[in-house]
CSV table of C-alpha atoms (C1' of nucleotides) in Angstrom, one decimal:
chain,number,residue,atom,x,y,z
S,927,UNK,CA,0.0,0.0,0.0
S,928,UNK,CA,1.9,2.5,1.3
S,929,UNK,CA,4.2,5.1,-1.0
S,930,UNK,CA,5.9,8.3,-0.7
S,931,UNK,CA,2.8,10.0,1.2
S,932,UNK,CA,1.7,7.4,3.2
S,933,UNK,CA,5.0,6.8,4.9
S,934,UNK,CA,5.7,10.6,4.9
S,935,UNK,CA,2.3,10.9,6.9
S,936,UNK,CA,3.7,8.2,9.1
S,937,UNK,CA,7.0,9.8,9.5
S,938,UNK,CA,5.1,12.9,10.6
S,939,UNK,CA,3.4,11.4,13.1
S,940,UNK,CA,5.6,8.4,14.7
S,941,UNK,CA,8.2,10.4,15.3
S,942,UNK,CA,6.8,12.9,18.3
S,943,UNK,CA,5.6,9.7,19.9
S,944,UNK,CA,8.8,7.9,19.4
S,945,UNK,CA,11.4,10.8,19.8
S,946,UNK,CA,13.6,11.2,23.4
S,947,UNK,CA,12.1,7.6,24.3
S,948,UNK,CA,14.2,4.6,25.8
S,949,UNK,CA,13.3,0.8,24.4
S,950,UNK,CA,13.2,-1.3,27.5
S,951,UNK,CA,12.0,-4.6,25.8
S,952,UNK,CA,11.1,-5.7,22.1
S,953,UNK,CA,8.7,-8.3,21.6
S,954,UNK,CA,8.8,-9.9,17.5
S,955,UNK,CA,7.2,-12.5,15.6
S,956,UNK,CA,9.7,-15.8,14.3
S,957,UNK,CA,12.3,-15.4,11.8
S,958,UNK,CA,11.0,-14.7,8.1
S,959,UNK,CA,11.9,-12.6,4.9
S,960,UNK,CA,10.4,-10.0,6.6
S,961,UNK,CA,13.4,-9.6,9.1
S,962,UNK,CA,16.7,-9.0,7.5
S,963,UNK,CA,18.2,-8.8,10.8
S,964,UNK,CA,17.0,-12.1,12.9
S,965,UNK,CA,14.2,-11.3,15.0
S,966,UNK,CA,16.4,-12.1,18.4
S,967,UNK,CA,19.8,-9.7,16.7
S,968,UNK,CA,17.4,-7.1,16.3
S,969,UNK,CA,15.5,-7.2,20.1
S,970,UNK,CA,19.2,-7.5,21.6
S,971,UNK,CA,20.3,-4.5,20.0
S,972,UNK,CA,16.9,-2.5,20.2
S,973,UNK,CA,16.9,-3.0,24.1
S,974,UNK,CA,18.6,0.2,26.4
S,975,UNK,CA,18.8,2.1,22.8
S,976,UNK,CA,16.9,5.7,22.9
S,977,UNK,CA,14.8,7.1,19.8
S,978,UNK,CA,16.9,10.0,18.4
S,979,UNK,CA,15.5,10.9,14.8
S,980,UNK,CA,13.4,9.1,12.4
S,981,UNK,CA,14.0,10.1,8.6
S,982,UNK,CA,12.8,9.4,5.3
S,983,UNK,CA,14.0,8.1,2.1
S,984,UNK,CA,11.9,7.2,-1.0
S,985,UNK,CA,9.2,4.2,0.8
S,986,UNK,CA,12.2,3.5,3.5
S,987,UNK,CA,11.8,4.9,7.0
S,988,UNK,CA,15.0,5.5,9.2
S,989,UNK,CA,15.4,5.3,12.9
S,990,UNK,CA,18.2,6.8,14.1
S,991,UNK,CA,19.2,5.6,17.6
S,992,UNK,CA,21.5,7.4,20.4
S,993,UNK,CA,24.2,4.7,19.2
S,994,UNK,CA,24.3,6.1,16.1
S,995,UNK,CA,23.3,2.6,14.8
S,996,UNK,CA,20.0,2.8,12.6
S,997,UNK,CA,17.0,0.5,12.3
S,998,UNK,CA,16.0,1.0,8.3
S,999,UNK,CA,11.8,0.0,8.0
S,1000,UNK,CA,10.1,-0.5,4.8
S,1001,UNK,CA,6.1,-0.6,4.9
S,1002,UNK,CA,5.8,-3.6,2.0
S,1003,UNK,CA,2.3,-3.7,0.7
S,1004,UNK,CA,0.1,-4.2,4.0
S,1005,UNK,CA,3.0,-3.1,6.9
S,1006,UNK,CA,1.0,-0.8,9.8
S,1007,UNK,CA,3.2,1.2,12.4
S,1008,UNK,CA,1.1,2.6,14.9
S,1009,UNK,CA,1.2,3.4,19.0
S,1010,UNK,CA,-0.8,1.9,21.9
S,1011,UNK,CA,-4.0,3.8,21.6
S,1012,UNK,CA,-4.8,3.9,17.9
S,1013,UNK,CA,-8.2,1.3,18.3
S,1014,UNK,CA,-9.3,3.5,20.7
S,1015,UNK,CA,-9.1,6.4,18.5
S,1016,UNK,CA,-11.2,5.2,16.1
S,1017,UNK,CA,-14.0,4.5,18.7
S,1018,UNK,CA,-13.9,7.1,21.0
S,1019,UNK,CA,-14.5,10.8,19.8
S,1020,UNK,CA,-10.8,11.9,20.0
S,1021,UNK,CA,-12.2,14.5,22.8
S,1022,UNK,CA,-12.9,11.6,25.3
S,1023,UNK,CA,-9.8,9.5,24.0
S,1024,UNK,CA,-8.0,12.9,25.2
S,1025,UNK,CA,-9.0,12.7,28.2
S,1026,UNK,CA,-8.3,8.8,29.2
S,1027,UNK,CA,-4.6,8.8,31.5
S,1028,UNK,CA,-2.2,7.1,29.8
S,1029,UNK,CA,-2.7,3.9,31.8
S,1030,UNK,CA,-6.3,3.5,30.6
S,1031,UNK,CA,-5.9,3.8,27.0
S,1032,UNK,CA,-6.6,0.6,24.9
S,1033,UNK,CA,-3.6,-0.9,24.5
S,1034,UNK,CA,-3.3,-3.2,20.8
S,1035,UNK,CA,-3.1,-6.7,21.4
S,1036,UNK,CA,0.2,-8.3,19.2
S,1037,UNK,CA,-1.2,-10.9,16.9
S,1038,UNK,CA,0.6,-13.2,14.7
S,1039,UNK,CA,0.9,-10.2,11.8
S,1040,UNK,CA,2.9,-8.2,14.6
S,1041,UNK,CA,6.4,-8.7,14.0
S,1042,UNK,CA,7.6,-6.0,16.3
S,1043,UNK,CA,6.9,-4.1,19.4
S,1044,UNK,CA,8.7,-1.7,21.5
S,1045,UNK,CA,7.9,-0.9,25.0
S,1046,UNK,CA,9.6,1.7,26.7
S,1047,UNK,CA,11.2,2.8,30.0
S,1048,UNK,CA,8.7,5.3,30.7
S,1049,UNK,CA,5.8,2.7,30.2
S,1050,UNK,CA,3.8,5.0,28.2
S,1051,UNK,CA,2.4,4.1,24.8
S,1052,UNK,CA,4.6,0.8,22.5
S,1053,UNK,CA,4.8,0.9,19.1
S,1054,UNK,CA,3.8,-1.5,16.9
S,1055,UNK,CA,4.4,-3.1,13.4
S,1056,UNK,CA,2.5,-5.2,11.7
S,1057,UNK,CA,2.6,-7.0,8.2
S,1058,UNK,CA,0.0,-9.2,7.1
S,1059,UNK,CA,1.8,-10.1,4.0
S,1060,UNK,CA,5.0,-10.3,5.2
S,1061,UNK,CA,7.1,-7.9,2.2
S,1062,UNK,CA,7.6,-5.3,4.8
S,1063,UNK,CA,11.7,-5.2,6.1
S,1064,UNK,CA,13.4,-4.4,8.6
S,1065,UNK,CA,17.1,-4.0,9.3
S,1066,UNK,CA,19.4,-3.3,12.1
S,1067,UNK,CA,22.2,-0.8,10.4
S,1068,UNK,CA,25.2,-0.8,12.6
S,1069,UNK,CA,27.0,3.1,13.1
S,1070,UNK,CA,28.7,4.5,10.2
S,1071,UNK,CA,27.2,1.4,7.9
S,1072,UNK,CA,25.3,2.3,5.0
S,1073,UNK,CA,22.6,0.0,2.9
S,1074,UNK,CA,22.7,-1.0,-0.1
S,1075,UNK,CA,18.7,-0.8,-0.7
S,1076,UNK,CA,19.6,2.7,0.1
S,1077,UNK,CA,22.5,3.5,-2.1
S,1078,UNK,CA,20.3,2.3,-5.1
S,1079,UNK,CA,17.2,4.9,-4.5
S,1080,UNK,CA,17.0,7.7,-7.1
S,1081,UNK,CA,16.3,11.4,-6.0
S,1082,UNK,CA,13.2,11.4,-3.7
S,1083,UNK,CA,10.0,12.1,-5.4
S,1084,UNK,CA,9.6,15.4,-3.9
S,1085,UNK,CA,12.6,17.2,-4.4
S,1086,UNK,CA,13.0,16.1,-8.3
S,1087,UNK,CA,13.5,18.2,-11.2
S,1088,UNK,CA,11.6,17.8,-14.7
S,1089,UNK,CA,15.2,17.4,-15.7
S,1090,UNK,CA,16.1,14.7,-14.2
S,1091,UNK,CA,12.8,12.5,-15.0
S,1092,UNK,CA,14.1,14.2,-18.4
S,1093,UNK,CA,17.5,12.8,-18.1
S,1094,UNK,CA,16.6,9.6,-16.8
S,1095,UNK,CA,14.1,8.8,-19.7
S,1096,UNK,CA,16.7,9.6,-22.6
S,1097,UNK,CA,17.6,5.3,-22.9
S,1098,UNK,CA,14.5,4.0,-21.6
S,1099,UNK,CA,11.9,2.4,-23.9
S,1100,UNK,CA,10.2,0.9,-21.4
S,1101,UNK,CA,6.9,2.3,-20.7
S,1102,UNK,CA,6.5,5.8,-19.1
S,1103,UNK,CA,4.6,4.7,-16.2
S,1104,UNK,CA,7.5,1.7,-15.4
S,1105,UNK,CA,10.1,4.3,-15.8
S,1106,UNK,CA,8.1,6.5,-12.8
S,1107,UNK,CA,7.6,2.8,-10.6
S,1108,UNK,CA,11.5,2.7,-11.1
S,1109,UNK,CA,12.5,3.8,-7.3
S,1110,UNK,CA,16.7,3.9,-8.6
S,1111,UNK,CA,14.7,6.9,-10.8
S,1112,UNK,CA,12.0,8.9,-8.4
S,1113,UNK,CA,12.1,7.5,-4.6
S,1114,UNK,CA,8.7,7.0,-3.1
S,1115,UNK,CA,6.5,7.1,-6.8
S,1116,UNK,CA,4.3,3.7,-6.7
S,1117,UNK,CA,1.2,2.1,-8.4
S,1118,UNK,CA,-1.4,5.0,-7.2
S,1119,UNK,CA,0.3,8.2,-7.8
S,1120,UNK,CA,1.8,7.4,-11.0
S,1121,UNK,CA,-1.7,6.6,-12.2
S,1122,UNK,CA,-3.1,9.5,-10.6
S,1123,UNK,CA,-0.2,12.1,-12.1
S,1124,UNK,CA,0.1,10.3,-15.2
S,1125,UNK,CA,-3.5,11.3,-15.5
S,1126,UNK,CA,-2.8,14.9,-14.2
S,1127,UNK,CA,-0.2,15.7,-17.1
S,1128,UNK,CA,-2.4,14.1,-19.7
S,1129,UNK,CA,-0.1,11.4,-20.6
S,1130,UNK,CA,-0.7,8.0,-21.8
S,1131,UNK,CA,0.8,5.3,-19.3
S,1132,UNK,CA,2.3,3.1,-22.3
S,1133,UNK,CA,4.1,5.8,-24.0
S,1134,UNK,CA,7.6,4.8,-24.4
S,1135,UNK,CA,9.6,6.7,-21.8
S,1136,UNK,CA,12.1,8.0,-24.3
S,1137,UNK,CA,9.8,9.4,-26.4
S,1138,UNK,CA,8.2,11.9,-23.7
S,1139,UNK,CA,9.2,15.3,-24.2
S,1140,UNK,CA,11.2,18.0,-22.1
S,1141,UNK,CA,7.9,19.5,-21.4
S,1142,UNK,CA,6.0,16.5,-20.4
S,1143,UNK,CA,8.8,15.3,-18.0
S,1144,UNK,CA,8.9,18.9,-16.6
S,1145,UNK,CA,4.9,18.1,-16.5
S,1146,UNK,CA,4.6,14.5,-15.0
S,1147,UNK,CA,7.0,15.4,-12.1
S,1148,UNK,CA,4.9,18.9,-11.5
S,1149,UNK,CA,2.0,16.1,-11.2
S,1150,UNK,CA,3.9,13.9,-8.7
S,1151,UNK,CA,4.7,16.4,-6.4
S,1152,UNK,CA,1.0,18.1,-6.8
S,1153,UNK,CA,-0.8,14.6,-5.8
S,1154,UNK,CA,1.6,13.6,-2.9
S,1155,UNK,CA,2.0,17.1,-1.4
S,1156,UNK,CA,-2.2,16.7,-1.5
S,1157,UNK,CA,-2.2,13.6,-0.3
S,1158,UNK,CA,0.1,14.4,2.4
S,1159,UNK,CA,-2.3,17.3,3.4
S,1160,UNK,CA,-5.2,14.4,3.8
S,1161,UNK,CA,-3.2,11.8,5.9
S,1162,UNK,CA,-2.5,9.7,2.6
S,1163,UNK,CA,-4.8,7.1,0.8
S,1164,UNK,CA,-6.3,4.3,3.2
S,1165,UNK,CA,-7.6,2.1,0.5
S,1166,UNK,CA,-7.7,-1.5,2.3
S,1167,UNK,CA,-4.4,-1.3,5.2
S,1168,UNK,CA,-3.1,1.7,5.4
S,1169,UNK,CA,-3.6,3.5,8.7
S,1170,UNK,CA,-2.0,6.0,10.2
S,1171,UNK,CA,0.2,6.0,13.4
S,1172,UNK,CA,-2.6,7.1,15.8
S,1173,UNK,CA,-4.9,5.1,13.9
S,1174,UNK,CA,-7.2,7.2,11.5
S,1175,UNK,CA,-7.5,6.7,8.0
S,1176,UNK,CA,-5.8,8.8,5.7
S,1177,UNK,CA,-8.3,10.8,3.1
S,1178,UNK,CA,-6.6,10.7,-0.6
S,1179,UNK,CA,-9.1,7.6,-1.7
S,1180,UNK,CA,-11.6,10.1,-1.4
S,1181,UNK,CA,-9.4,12.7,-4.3
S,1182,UNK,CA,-8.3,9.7,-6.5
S,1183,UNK,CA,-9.5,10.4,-10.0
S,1184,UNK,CA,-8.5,7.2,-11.7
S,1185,UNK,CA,-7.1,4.8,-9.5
S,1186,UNK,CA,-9.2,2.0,-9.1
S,1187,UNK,CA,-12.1,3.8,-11.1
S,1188,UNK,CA,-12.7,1.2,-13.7
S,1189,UNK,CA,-15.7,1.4,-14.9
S,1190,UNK,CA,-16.5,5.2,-13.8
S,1191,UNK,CA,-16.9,8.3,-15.4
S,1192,UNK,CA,-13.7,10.5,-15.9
S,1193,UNK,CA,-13.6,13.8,-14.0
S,1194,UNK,CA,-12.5,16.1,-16.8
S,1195,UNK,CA,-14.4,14.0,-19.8
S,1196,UNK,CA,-16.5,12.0,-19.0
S,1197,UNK,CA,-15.3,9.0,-20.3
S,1198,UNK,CA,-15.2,5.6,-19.0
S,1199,UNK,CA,-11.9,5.0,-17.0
S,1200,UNK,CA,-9.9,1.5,-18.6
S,1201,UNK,CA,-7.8,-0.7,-16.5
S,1202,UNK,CA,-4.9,-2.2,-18.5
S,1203,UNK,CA,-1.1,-3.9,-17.3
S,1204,UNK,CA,1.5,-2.5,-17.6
S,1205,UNK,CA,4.8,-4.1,-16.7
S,1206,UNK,CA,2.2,-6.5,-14.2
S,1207,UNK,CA,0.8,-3.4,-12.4
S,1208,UNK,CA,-2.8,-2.9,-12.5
S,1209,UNK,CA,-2.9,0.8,-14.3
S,1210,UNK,CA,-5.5,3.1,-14.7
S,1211,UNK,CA,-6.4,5.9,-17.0
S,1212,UNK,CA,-8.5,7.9,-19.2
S,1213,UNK,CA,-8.9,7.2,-23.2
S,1214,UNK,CA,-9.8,10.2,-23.7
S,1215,UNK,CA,-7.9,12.4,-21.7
S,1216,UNK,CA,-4.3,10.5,-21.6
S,1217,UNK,CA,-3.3,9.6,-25.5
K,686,DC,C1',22.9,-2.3,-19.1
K,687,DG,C1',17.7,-2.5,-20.0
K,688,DT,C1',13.5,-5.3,-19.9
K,689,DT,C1',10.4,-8.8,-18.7
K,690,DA,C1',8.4,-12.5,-15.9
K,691,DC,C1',7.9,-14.2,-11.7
K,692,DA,C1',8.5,-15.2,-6.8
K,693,DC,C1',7.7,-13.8,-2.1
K,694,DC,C1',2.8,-14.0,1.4
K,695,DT,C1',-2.0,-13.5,3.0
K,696,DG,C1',-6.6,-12.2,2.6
K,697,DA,C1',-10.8,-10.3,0.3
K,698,DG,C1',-14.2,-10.7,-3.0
K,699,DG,C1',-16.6,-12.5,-7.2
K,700,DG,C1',-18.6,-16.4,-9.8
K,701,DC,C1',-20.5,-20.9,-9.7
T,890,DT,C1',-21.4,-23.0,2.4
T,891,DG,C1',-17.3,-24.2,-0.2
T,892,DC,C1',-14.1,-24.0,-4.0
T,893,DC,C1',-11.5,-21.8,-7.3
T,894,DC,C1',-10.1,-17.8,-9.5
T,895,DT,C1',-8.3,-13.0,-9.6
T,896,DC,C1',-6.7,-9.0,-7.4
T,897,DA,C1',-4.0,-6.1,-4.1
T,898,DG,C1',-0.5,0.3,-2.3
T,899,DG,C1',6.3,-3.4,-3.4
T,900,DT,C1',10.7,-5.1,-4.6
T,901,DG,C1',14.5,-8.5,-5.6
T,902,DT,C1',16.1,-11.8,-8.8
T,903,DA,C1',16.9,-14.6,-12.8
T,904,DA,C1',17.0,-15.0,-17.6
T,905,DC,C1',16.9,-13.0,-22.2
DNA sequence: CGTTACACCTGAGGGC
DNA sequence: TGCCCTCAGGTGTAAC
């Protein structure tokens, strides 16, 4: 699920819960994919460390620990990091989960999907993460070490230049919409927004990427950072796992205009949305609009 | 090097 | 109700 936004929103929001805290024990799931670092590495590392800054790259989350070591978290398609507290936010009016102590607030209940939680020394709210499907990471990065799933990101999504999508597109003839999905190109772009800016700059998602022009590049990337900055804004898109940290559901699904609208009208034309593949992603657009 | 196909894993929803 | 199929917001790898 999550892209650029989603984890931005969750950046946002983890991080003044997290932030100045000490981890006093770490409870994960058994070894799978999903851990990089083996379950018991990571909790004996974790344990004593304090919370010190929690950055973004592309989809990859950084926690940056007193150490100086850093834990590197990747959402996958389902993952969920949220604190203690979140069910109860979505029952209770937020004004009488405000005013619970810390002590009665619904604490989450680990399942077999949670692969990691952190309590703390403080006993306040843990944090959790969960992965139903399991092609969330995570990774213990030891001070000073770098990542190679790092090194090979591209510029992040939000700070690129029409140039550089321009650049990047010179000796591609794969399709347009791959070339945005390609995170060594723009960090963060996935299956929604590139639909929903592909549609923006009236561009057809098989075009050959080579063949878009200087001003469609400059275009397309004007559209990436116009949906995510907006989706940002709305707590991202909470289409079927998404929540956010304190768990509420983001608002973009409401503002998608072809994304999973097979079938419906366009917003500009009228005309009925198509889903196609493209490079095995589901991909949505408008015949009209986008040729 | 670029491109494509597929594997990784679990669950939801549709058709019969 | 049950079974079988397709689909899902991502990414790493192998093979051409």
């Amino acid at each position: 699920m999550p892209e650029l936004p989603e984890v931005e929103v969750t950046r946002r929001e983890l991080a003044p819960a997290l932030l100045g805290r000490v981890i006093a024990r770490v409870h994960t799931s058994v070894p799978s994919y999903f851990f990089l670092t083996p379950p018991r590495t990571l909790a004996r590392r974790l344990k004593g460390r304090r919370a010190d800054e929690l950055q973004r790259h592309g989809k990859y989350l950084l926690l940056g620990l007193d150490s100086g070591a850093r834990v590197l978290l990747h959402l996958g398609m389902t993952g969920q990091l949220f604190m203690d507290g979140a069910s109860s936010v979505r029952l209770l009016s937020s004004a009488a989960a405000a005013s619970l102590a810390p002590e009665e607030q619904m604490r989450f209940t680990p399942d077999a999907h949670t692969h990691v939680t952190l309590a703390f020394e403080d006993g306040g709210p843990r944090m959790h993460f969960r992965d139903v499907r399991k092609f969330g990471k995570v990774e213990w990065l030891p001070e000073g070490q770098g990542s190679p799933r790092l090194d090979k990101l591209g510029v992040d999504a939000l700070l690129a230049t029409g140039e550089q999508l321009h650049a990047s597109t010179r000796k591609r003839r794969a399709p347009i919409k791959s070339v945005l999905l390609d995170q060594s190109v723009l960090a963060g772009v996935g299956n929604i927004y590139a639909d929903e800016a592909l549609f923006l700059a009236h561009v057809h998602p098989t075009l050959v990427a080579h063949r878009v022009s200087r001003a469609r590049c400059h275009a397309l990337v004007a559209a990436v950072q116009r949906v995510m900055l907006r989706s940002i804004e709305t707590g991202g898109s909470s289409i079927s796992d998404y929540v956010r940290p304190g768990g509420d559901d983001g608002g973009y699904q409401d503002e998608r205009r072809v994304y999973a609208r097979t079938g419906e009208p366009c917003p500009e034309c009228g005309a009925v949305i198509q889903r196609i593949v493209v490079g095995t992603r589901g991909t949505h657009f408008c015949p009209r609009c986008q040729r």
